[in-house]
Amino acid sequence: EVQLVESGGGLVQPGGSLRLSCAASGFNFSPYSMNWLRQAPGKGLEWLSHIRGDGGGITYADSVKGRFTISRDNVKNSLYLQMNSLRDEDTAVYYCARDTRGSADYWGQGTLVTVSS
Amino acid sequence: DVVMTQSPLSLPVALGQPASISCRSSQSLVHSDGNTYLNWFQQRPGQSPRRLIYKVSNRDSGVPDRFSGSGSGTEFTLRISRVEAEDVGVYYCMQGTHSWTFGQGTKVEIK
């Protein structure tokens, strides 16, 4: 069974940093591209970042470019999102999702990030 | 960026009645490989999104056949033939042809 489990969320002050992790299991992780997405409270879904299976092909949404960094460790079957210079508007549930050519077929349960002083 | 516009944003439906959600893209979703990467997701209250439909009309495994997708180019539709109580939630269209963007979501509730 495919499973994606996010962790690392929490409360952080504006300007602070946080590192999210996504542990993958139940499938061969390394060939798959992966993505990070988020959902602000009561709002819709927003794609944030993509990384190819080999760690290349990295892209970011304009809203996080220069502040967030996506990475992966295919030995540990894990995906990461380093978030710096956090702002109030970054408050959201953050999801990792497996990429299958033009779609996201599996999502994690999400981890909540709250940016507040 | 490709803008996805859903309508309606709120959809009260009586149990057993049909429901239809429209999704329009600001540009064609036909990829250079010939595929149209238009997906539909269901998000039940308190849950992560779940994919229902991919490439316009392909139902995911385990998705009831009362859900169907159709459309082409820039106009797409998700139909529920007979709404059941478990269908309550927010439905999103998502295009995967030009990076990924989502519609605003349509909230389906029981009338």
mmCIF file of C-alpha atoms in Angstrom:
data_model
loop_
_atom_site.group_PDB
_atom_site.id
_atom_site.type_symbol
_atom_site.label_atom_id
_atom_site.label_comp_id
_atom_site.label_asym_id
_atom_site.label_seq_id
_atom_site.Cartn_x
_atom_site.Cartn_y
_atom_site.Cartn_z
ATOM 1 C CA GLU A 1 0.000 0.000 0.000
ATOM 2 C CA VAL A 2 1.358 3.409 -0.969
ATOM 3 C CA GLN A 3 1.845 5.639 2.055
ATOM 4 C CA LEU A 4 3.128 9.188 2.377
ATOM 5 C CA VAL A 5 3.573 10.562 5.874
ATOM 6 C CA GLU A 6 4.479 14.210 6.424
ATOM 7 C CA SER A 7 6.086 15.510 9.596
ATOM 8 C CA GLY A 8 7.894 18.564 10.902
ATOM 9 C CA GLY A 9 5.073 21.048 11.076
ATOM 10 C CA GLY A 10 4.465 23.309 14.049
ATOM 11 C CA LEU A 11 4.331 26.856 15.309
ATOM 12 C CA VAL A 12 7.055 29.216 14.111
ATOM 13 C CA GLN A 13 7.530 32.973 14.335
ATOM 14 C CA PRO A 14 7.539 35.188 11.237
ATOM 15 C CA GLY A 15 10.997 35.148 9.694
ATOM 16 C CA GLY A 16 11.726 31.727 11.126
ATOM 17 C CA SER A 17 12.534 28.410 9.464
ATOM 18 C CA LEU A 18 11.111 24.927 9.434
ATOM 19 C CA ARG A 19 12.002 21.685 7.654
ATOM 20 C CA LEU A 20 9.220 19.356 6.574
ATOM 21 C CA SER A 21 9.730 15.692 5.793
ATOM 22 C CA CYS A 22 7.656 13.206 3.833
ATOM 23 C CA ALA A 23 8.347 9.512 4.387
ATOM 24 C CA ALA A 24 7.317 7.292 1.498
ATOM 25 C CA SER A 25 6.575 3.572 1.670
ATOM 26 C CA GLY A 26 4.790 0.877 -0.295
ATOM 27 C CA PHE A 27 6.341 1.746 -3.660
ATOM 28 C CA ASN A 28 9.701 2.156 -5.348
ATOM 29 C CA PHE A 29 10.387 5.791 -4.434
ATOM 30 C CA SER A 30 13.372 6.692 -6.601
ATOM 31 C CA PRO A 31 11.743 6.681 -10.079
ATOM 32 C CA TYR A 32 8.901 8.970 -9.066
ATOM 33 C CA SER A 33 8.767 12.741 -9.212
ATOM 34 C CA MET A 34 7.343 14.263 -6.050
ATOM 35 C CA ASN A 35 5.627 17.496 -5.169
ATOM 36 C CA TRP A 36 4.799 19.713 -2.221
ATOM 37 C CA LEU A 37 1.448 21.465 -2.036
ATOM 38 C CA ARG A 38 -0.373 23.414 0.649
ATOM 39 C CA GLN A 39 -3.816 24.480 1.745
ATOM 40 C CA ALA A 40 -4.341 27.584 3.852
ATOM 41 C CA PRO A 41 -7.136 27.354 6.440
ATOM 42 C CA GLY A 42 -10.500 27.303 4.667
ATOM 43 C CA LYS A 43 -8.847 27.856 1.283
ATOM 44 C CA GLY A 44 -8.041 25.875 -1.845
ATOM 45 C CA LEU A 45 -5.028 23.869 -2.958
ATOM 46 C CA GLU A 46 -1.763 25.448 -4.082
ATOM 47 C CA TRP A 47 1.119 23.655 -5.765
ATOM 48 C CA LEU A 48 4.509 24.705 -4.344
ATOM 49 C CA SER A 49 7.369 22.659 -5.717
ATOM 50 C CA HIS A 50 8.364 19.680 -7.850
ATOM 51 C CA ILE A 51 11.419 17.432 -7.930
ATOM 52 C CA ARG A 52 12.226 14.645 -10.331
ATOM 53 C CA GLY A 53 13.170 11.147 -9.194
ATOM 54 C CA ASP A 54 16.872 11.786 -9.827
ATOM 55 C CA GLY A 55 16.755 15.015 -7.794
ATOM 56 C CA GLY A 56 16.758 17.260 -10.852
ATOM 57 C CA GLY A 57 14.007 19.181 -12.605
ATOM 58 C CA ILE A 58 13.309 21.320 -9.561
ATOM 59 C CA THR A 59 10.650 23.999 -9.943
ATOM 60 C CA TYR A 60 8.885 26.346 -7.524
ATOM 61 C CA ALA A 61 5.778 28.454 -7.392
ATOM 62 C CA ASP A 62 6.524 32.188 -7.423
ATOM 63 C CA SER A 63 5.035 32.486 -3.933
ATOM 64 C CA VAL A 64 7.878 30.445 -2.401
ATOM 65 C CA LYS A 65 10.761 30.844 -4.866
ATOM 66 C CA GLY A 66 13.941 31.922 -3.098
ATOM 67 C CA ARG A 67 12.573 31.009 0.345
ATOM 68 C CA PHE A 68 11.747 27.289 0.102
ATOM 69 C CA THR A 69 14.026 24.457 -1.014
ATOM 70 C CA ILE A 70 12.861 20.997 -2.048
ATOM 71 C CA SER A 71 15.141 17.978 -1.812
ATOM 72 C CA ARG A 72 14.980 14.211 -1.531
ATOM 73 C CA ASP A 73 16.965 11.235 -0.253
ATOM 74 C CA ASN A 74 16.255 8.128 -2.301
ATOM 75 C CA VAL A 75 18.132 5.924 0.157
ATOM 76 C CA LYS A 76 15.860 7.033 2.989
ATOM 77 C CA ASN A 77 12.768 7.161 0.724
ATOM 78 C CA SER A 78 12.143 10.683 1.909
ATOM 79 C CA LEU A 79 11.186 14.067 0.512
ATOM 80 C CA TYR A 80 11.967 17.353 2.235
ATOM 81 C CA LEU A 81 10.945 20.991 2.171
ATOM 82 C CA GLN A 82 13.220 23.540 3.828
ATOM 83 C CA MET A 83 11.189 26.664 4.531
ATOM 84 C CA ASN A 84 12.991 29.904 5.380
ATOM 85 C CA SER A 85 11.845 33.486 5.916
ATOM 86 C CA LEU A 86 8.376 32.285 6.829
ATOM 87 C CA ARG A 87 5.475 34.716 6.636
ATOM 88 C CA ASP A 88 2.000 34.789 8.143
ATOM 89 C CA GLU A 89 0.570 33.828 4.750
ATOM 90 C CA ASP A 90 2.580 30.584 4.773
ATOM 91 C CA THR A 91 0.242 29.245 7.458
ATOM 92 C CA ALA A 92 -1.286 26.119 5.931
ATOM 93 C CA VAL A 93 -1.481 22.361 5.892
ATOM 94 C CA TYR A 94 1.414 21.109 3.781
ATOM 95 C CA TYR A 95 1.028 17.969 1.694
ATOM 96 C CA CYS A 96 3.461 15.847 -0.242
ATOM 97 C CA ALA A 97 2.091 14.068 -3.297
ATOM 98 C CA ARG A 98 3.388 11.490 -5.737
ATOM 99 C CA ASP A 99 3.601 12.698 -9.310
ATOM 100 C CA THR A 100 2.326 10.526 -12.139
ATOM 101 C CA ARG A 101 2.679 12.498 -15.367
ATOM 102 C CA GLY A 102 0.359 15.405 -15.086
ATOM 103 C CA SER A 103 -1.308 14.288 -11.888
ATOM 104 C CA ALA A 104 -0.983 13.556 -8.197
ATOM 105 C CA ASP A 105 -2.186 10.056 -7.503
ATOM 106 C CA TYR A 106 -1.323 9.748 -3.806
ATOM 107 C CA TRP A 107 -1.256 12.395 -1.098
ATOM 108 C CA GLY A 108 -0.092 12.352 2.478
ATOM 109 C CA GLN A 109 -2.312 13.309 5.413
ATOM 110 C CA GLY A 110 -0.632 16.704 5.711
ATOM 111 C CA THR A 111 1.266 18.568 8.402
ATOM 112 C CA LEU A 112 0.132 21.916 9.802
ATOM 113 C CA VAL A 113 2.482 24.888 9.754
ATOM 114 C CA THR A 114 1.422 27.931 11.740
ATOM 115 C CA VAL A 115 3.382 31.154 11.346
ATOM 116 C CA SER A 116 2.537 33.548 14.138
ATOM 117 C CA SER A 117 4.171 35.723 16.746
ATOM 118 C CA ASP B 1 -0.045 30.588 -15.388
ATOM 119 C CA VAL B 2 -3.087 28.599 -16.408
ATOM 120 C CA VAL B 3 -6.165 29.746 -14.504
ATOM 121 C CA MET B 4 -8.781 27.119 -13.666
ATOM 122 C CA THR B 5 -12.309 28.396 -13.044
ATOM 123 C CA GLN B 6 -14.930 26.170 -11.458
ATOM 124 C CA SER B 7 -18.674 26.672 -11.254
ATOM 125 C CA PRO B 8 -20.716 26.616 -9.204
ATOM 126 C CA LEU B 9 -18.694 27.190 -6.042
ATOM 127 C CA SER B 10 -21.508 25.806 -3.895
ATOM 128 C CA LEU B 11 -23.787 22.952 -4.923
ATOM 129 C CA PRO B 12 -26.664 21.803 -2.696
ATOM 130 C CA VAL B 13 -28.038 18.520 -4.017
ATOM 131 C CA ALA B 14 -30.791 16.211 -2.777
ATOM 132 C CA LEU B 15 -29.834 12.622 -2.102
ATOM 133 C CA GLY B 16 -30.221 10.475 -5.196
ATOM 134 C CA GLN B 17 -30.192 13.458 -7.534
ATOM 135 C CA PRO B 18 -27.510 14.188 -10.139
ATOM 136 C CA ALA B 19 -24.850 16.849 -9.771
ATOM 137 C CA SER B 20 -22.572 18.528 -12.271
ATOM 138 C CA ILE B 21 -19.480 20.694 -11.793
ATOM 139 C CA SER B 22 -17.898 22.713 -14.563
ATOM 140 C CA CYS B 23 -14.213 23.547 -14.917
ATOM 141 C CA ARG B 24 -12.799 25.923 -17.496
ATOM 142 C CA SER B 25 -9.119 26.548 -18.217
ATOM 143 C CA SER B 26 -7.618 29.784 -19.518
ATOM 144 C CA GLN B 27 -5.764 27.883 -22.229
ATOM 145 C CA SER B 28 -5.945 24.515 -23.909
ATOM 146 C CA LEU B 29 -4.905 21.573 -21.740
ATOM 147 C CA VAL B 30 -3.879 19.410 -24.683
ATOM 148 C CA HIS B 31 -0.228 18.511 -24.098
ATOM 149 C CA SER B 32 2.321 18.162 -26.893
ATOM 150 C CA ASP B 33 2.243 14.404 -26.217
ATOM 151 C CA GLY B 34 -1.450 14.357 -27.188
ATOM 152 C CA ASN B 35 -2.804 13.795 -23.685
ATOM 153 C CA THR B 36 -5.060 16.165 -21.760
ATOM 154 C CA TYR B 37 -3.978 16.266 -18.134
ATOM 155 C CA LEU B 38 -7.183 17.279 -16.402
ATOM 156 C CA ASN B 39 -7.887 15.707 -13.031
ATOM 157 C CA TRP B 40 -10.669 15.800 -10.469
ATOM 158 C CA PHE B 41 -10.124 15.468 -6.722
ATOM 159 C CA GLN B 42 -12.513 14.985 -3.834
ATOM 160 C CA GLN B 43 -11.701 16.353 -0.389
ATOM 161 C CA ARG B 44 -14.004 15.146 2.350
ATOM 162 C CA PRO B 45 -14.147 17.194 5.553
ATOM 163 C CA GLY B 46 -10.946 16.773 7.548
ATOM 164 C CA GLN B 47 -9.276 14.573 4.928
ATOM 165 C CA SER B 48 -6.565 14.886 2.311
ATOM 166 C CA PRO B 49 -7.555 15.227 -1.341
ATOM 167 C CA ARG B 50 -8.302 11.972 -3.135
ATOM 168 C CA ARG B 51 -8.031 11.666 -6.883
ATOM 169 C CA LEU B 52 -11.220 10.545 -8.617
ATOM 170 C CA ILE B 53 -10.533 11.153 -12.301
ATOM 171 C CA TYR B 54 -7.348 11.585 -14.369
ATOM 172 C CA LYS B 55 -6.817 12.509 -18.016
ATOM 173 C CA VAL B 56 -10.354 13.893 -18.271
ATOM 174 C CA SER B 57 -12.365 10.717 -17.970
ATOM 175 C CA ASN B 58 -10.366 7.880 -16.394
ATOM 176 C CA ARG B 59 -11.748 6.796 -13.037
ATOM 177 C CA ASP B 60 -9.290 5.776 -10.339
ATOM 178 C CA SER B 61 -9.473 2.327 -8.817
ATOM 179 C CA GLY B 62 -12.172 2.120 -6.162
ATOM 180 C CA VAL B 63 -14.038 5.215 -7.358
ATOM 181 C CA PRO B 64 -17.750 4.486 -7.745
ATOM 182 C CA ASP B 65 -19.034 4.488 -11.314
ATOM 183 C CA ARG B 66 -21.549 7.212 -10.438
ATOM 184 C CA PHE B 67 -18.607 9.593 -10.927
ATOM 185 C CA SER B 68 -17.718 10.482 -14.502
ATOM 186 C CA GLY B 69 -15.583 13.064 -16.233
ATOM 187 C CA SER B 70 -15.838 14.552 -19.692
ATOM 188 C CA GLY B 71 -14.685 17.458 -21.791
ATOM 189 C CA SER B 72 -11.895 18.609 -24.046
ATOM 190 C CA GLY B 73 -9.640 21.548 -24.755
ATOM 191 C CA THR B 74 -10.650 24.120 -22.159
ATOM 192 C CA GLU B 75 -14.062 22.912 -20.937
ATOM 193 C CA PHE B 76 -14.506 20.002 -18.560
ATOM 194 C CA THR B 77 -17.250 18.518 -16.397
ATOM 195 C CA LEU B 78 -17.486 16.211 -13.418
ATOM 196 C CA ARG B 79 -20.827 14.476 -13.032
ATOM 197 C CA ILE B 80 -22.249 12.510 -10.135
ATOM 198 C CA SER B 81 -25.175 10.479 -11.406
ATOM 199 C CA ARG B 82 -26.874 9.999 -8.007
ATOM 200 C CA VAL B 83 -25.475 11.864 -5.034
ATOM 201 C CA GLU B 84 -24.945 9.867 -1.852
ATOM 202 C CA ALA B 85 -24.246 11.161 1.654
ATOM 203 C CA GLU B 86 -20.579 10.143 1.416
ATOM 204 C CA ASP B 87 -20.112 12.487 -1.568
ATOM 205 C CA VAL B 88 -20.272 15.569 0.661
ATOM 206 C CA GLY B 89 -17.058 17.562 0.389
ATOM 207 C CA VAL B 90 -15.134 19.919 -1.848
ATOM 208 C CA TYR B 91 -14.283 18.968 -5.412
ATOM 209 C CA TYR B 92 -11.302 20.427 -7.243
ATOM 210 C CA CYS B 93 -10.285 20.281 -10.857
ATOM 211 C CA MET B 94 -6.548 20.382 -11.493
ATOM 212 C CA GLN B 95 -4.585 20.772 -14.686
ATOM 213 C CA GLY B 96 -1.231 19.038 -15.034
ATOM 214 C CA THR B 97 -0.376 20.060 -18.583
ATOM 215 C CA HIS B 98 1.325 23.375 -17.770
ATOM 216 C CA SER B 99 2.795 22.779 -14.309
ATOM 217 C CA TRP B 100 -0.071 22.257 -11.827
ATOM 218 C CA THR B 101 -2.933 24.594 -11.017
ATOM 219 C CA PHE B 102 -6.232 23.999 -9.260
ATOM 220 C CA GLY B 103 -9.723 25.364 -9.503
ATOM 221 C CA GLN B 104 -11.182 27.212 -6.511
ATOM 222 C CA GLY B 105 -13.163 24.185 -5.397
ATOM 223 C CA THR B 106 -16.882 23.354 -5.401
ATOM 224 C CA LYS B 107 -18.543 22.541 -2.111
ATOM 225 C CA VAL B 108 -21.124 19.774 -2.473
ATOM 226 C CA GLU B 109 -23.669 19.505 0.315
ATOM 227 C CA ILE B 110 -26.899 17.634 0.836
ATOM 228 C CA LYS B 111 -30.030 19.726 0.410
#
